[in-house]
Amino acid sequence: MNRAAIAPLPYTFSRRDGFAAGFYVVFVLIFSYAPGLGIPGLTRLIPDPLLAGYVVNLVFYLCAGALAVWASWRFAVRETRILATRPWLTLAIIPGGVFAMLLLTAVAVLVSGPPETAVNQEAVQGLVVSLPPLLIIPLLVVIAPFVEEYIFRHLLIGKLSRYLNIWACCAISVVLFAGIHVAGKEALALPVLMPYLAMGAVLVGIYVWAGKNFILSYAVHAAKNLLAVLLTYAIPAELLG
């Protein structure tokens, strides 16, 4: 099977996209600026704040993930079939993309000054060191990257580029991807944003290079998150603190 034999799909926004994107935006804004409204009374049911935070994130990403799959399953199937036509190239791009993120982040840190750990990153590290891999990996490695690639690559570049210059879409994708990870938690300082900007730039580059294939950018994103999770488990908690 070659790529040309796989029928293209129309990159137009659908009602399903509207439901999926609307759900994501509304609940991200709630969690960022009014976290107490997330799931009222949850802290009474789950006294441990870390576990309660995990449950909130799990419920949110399960719902967002289900909507993203519902809206994009035809594209996901098609793009997976395309990747299967060149399996060795795909397998090489995944670790290569992760390495590119690490390298670009290091360069960005040299340019912007000493790095600052984002509140979001500290919260993720707190979850990882407090909960077992069986709970963390499905959330941070499988579900969350799919939702984010669907929103920030498939919609903001793949579909929005029908109406707006693709490079403008790429810039919007990178900036919003970085901003959403710190929104409502801290000031938009460059040292805090740099790791997310570098990660977003690499994912955008891979997505565009691969012909708007968000399954490939998802695979790279998931691999990067998996590496971060494994390293967090491997490093003693006192060193992370």
PDB file of N, CA and C in Angstrom, residues 39 41-59 127 131:
ATOM      1  N   ILE A  39     -15.077  19.760  40.284  1.00  0.00           N
ATOM      2  CA  ILE A  39     -16.026  18.737  40.726  1.00  0.00           C
ATOM      3  C   ILE A  39     -16.384  19.068  42.178  1.00  0.00           C
ATOM      4  N   GLY A  41     -17.415  19.237  45.895  1.00  0.00           N
ATOM      5  CA  GLY A  41     -17.544  18.205  46.917  1.00  0.00           C
ATOM      6  C   GLY A  41     -16.573  17.056  46.781  1.00  0.00           C
ATOM      7  N   LEU A  42     -15.702  17.095  45.768  1.00  0.00           N
ATOM      8  CA  LEU A  42     -14.792  15.964  45.565  1.00  0.00           C
ATOM      9  C   LEU A  42     -13.832  15.800  46.740  1.00  0.00           C
ATOM     10  N   THR A  43     -13.383  16.904  47.315  1.00  0.00           N
ATOM     11  CA  THR A  43     -12.416  16.808  48.420  1.00  0.00           C
ATOM     12  C   THR A  43     -13.042  16.153  49.652  1.00  0.00           C
ATOM     13  N   ARG A  44     -14.359  16.206  49.758  1.00  0.00           N
ATOM     14  CA  ARG A  44     -15.001  15.495  50.876  1.00  0.00           C
ATOM     15  C   ARG A  44     -15.026  13.989  50.632  1.00  0.00           C
ATOM     16  N   LEU A  45     -15.112  13.617  49.363  1.00  0.00           N
ATOM     17  CA  LEU A  45     -15.099  12.192  49.027  1.00  0.00           C
ATOM     18  C   LEU A  45     -13.688  11.632  49.013  1.00  0.00           C
ATOM     19  N   ILE A  46     -12.724  12.463  48.545  1.00  0.00           N
ATOM     20  CA  ILE A  46     -11.328  12.030  48.455  1.00  0.00           C
ATOM     21  C   ILE A  46     -10.484  13.054  49.203  1.00  0.00           C
ATOM     22  N   PRO A  47     -10.197  12.818  50.479  1.00  0.00           N
ATOM     23  CA  PRO A  47      -9.476  13.810  51.284  1.00  0.00           C
ATOM     24  C   PRO A  47      -8.069  14.114  50.768  1.00  0.00           C
ATOM     25  N   ASP A  48      -7.408  13.140  50.164  1.00  0.00           N
ATOM     26  CA  ASP A  48      -6.049  13.354  49.662  1.00  0.00           C
ATOM     27  C   ASP A  48      -6.104  14.300  48.461  1.00  0.00           C
ATOM     28  N   PRO A  49      -5.528  15.518  48.571  1.00  0.00           N
ATOM     29  CA  PRO A  49      -5.628  16.480  47.458  1.00  0.00           C
ATOM     30  C   PRO A  49      -4.949  15.998  46.182  1.00  0.00           C
ATOM     31  N   LEU A  50      -3.852  15.237  46.301  1.00  0.00           N
ATOM     32  CA  LEU A  50      -3.181  14.732  45.105  1.00  0.00           C
ATOM     33  C   LEU A  50      -4.060  13.728  44.372  1.00  0.00           C
ATOM     34  N   LEU A  51      -4.675  12.818  45.125  1.00  0.00           N
ATOM     35  CA  LEU A  51      -5.556  11.836  44.505  1.00  0.00           C
ATOM     36  C   LEU A  51      -6.796  12.506  43.931  1.00  0.00           C
ATOM     37  N   ALA A  52      -7.307  13.508  44.625  1.00  0.00           N
ATOM     38  CA  ALA A  52      -8.459  14.241  44.101  1.00  0.00           C
ATOM     39  C   ALA A  52      -8.095  14.948  42.801  1.00  0.00           C
ATOM     40  N   GLY A  53      -6.896  15.538  42.769  1.00  0.00           N
ATOM     41  CA  GLY A  53      -6.431  16.187  41.542  1.00  0.00           C
ATOM     42  C   GLY A  53      -6.291  15.200  40.404  1.00  0.00           C
ATOM     43  N   TYR A  54      -5.809  14.006  40.729  1.00  0.00           N
ATOM     44  CA  TYR A  54      -5.679  12.971  39.696  1.00  0.00           C
ATOM     45  C   TYR A  54      -7.049  12.589  39.148  1.00  0.00           C
ATOM     46  N   VAL A  55      -8.031  12.407  40.026  1.00  0.00           N
ATOM     47  CA  VAL A  55      -9.371  12.012  39.594  1.00  0.00           C
ATOM     48  C   VAL A  55      -9.976  13.084  38.694  1.00  0.00           C
ATOM     49  N   VAL A  56      -9.792  14.362  39.068  1.00  0.00           N
ATOM     50  CA  VAL A  56     -10.305  15.453  38.241  1.00  0.00           C
ATOM     51  C   VAL A  56      -9.684  15.404  36.850  1.00  0.00           C
ATOM     52  N   ASN A  57      -8.360  15.275  36.792  1.00  0.00           N
ATOM     53  CA  ASN A  57      -7.668  15.226  35.503  1.00  0.00           C
ATOM     54  C   ASN A  57      -8.078  13.996  34.700  1.00  0.00           C
ATOM     55  N   LEU A  58      -8.224  12.860  35.378  1.00  0.00           N
ATOM     56  CA  LEU A  58      -8.597  11.627  34.675  1.00  0.00           C
ATOM     57  C   LEU A  58      -9.988  11.751  34.062  1.00  0.00           C
ATOM     58  N   VAL A  59     -10.944  12.258  34.851  1.00  0.00           N
ATOM     59  CA  VAL A  59     -12.308  12.406  34.338  1.00  0.00           C
ATOM     60  C   VAL A  59     -12.327  13.372  33.163  1.00  0.00           C
ATOM     61  N   LEU A 127       2.144  14.351  41.180  1.00  0.00           N
ATOM     62  CA  LEU A 127       1.299  13.191  40.880  1.00  0.00           C
ATOM     63  C   LEU A 127       2.133  11.950  40.628  1.00  0.00           C
ATOM     64  N   LEU A 131       1.815   8.525  42.938  1.00  0.00           N
ATOM     65  CA  LEU A 131       0.897   7.504  42.438  1.00  0.00           C
ATOM     66  C   LEU A 131       1.650   6.474  41.596  1.00  0.00           C
TER      67      LEU A 131
END
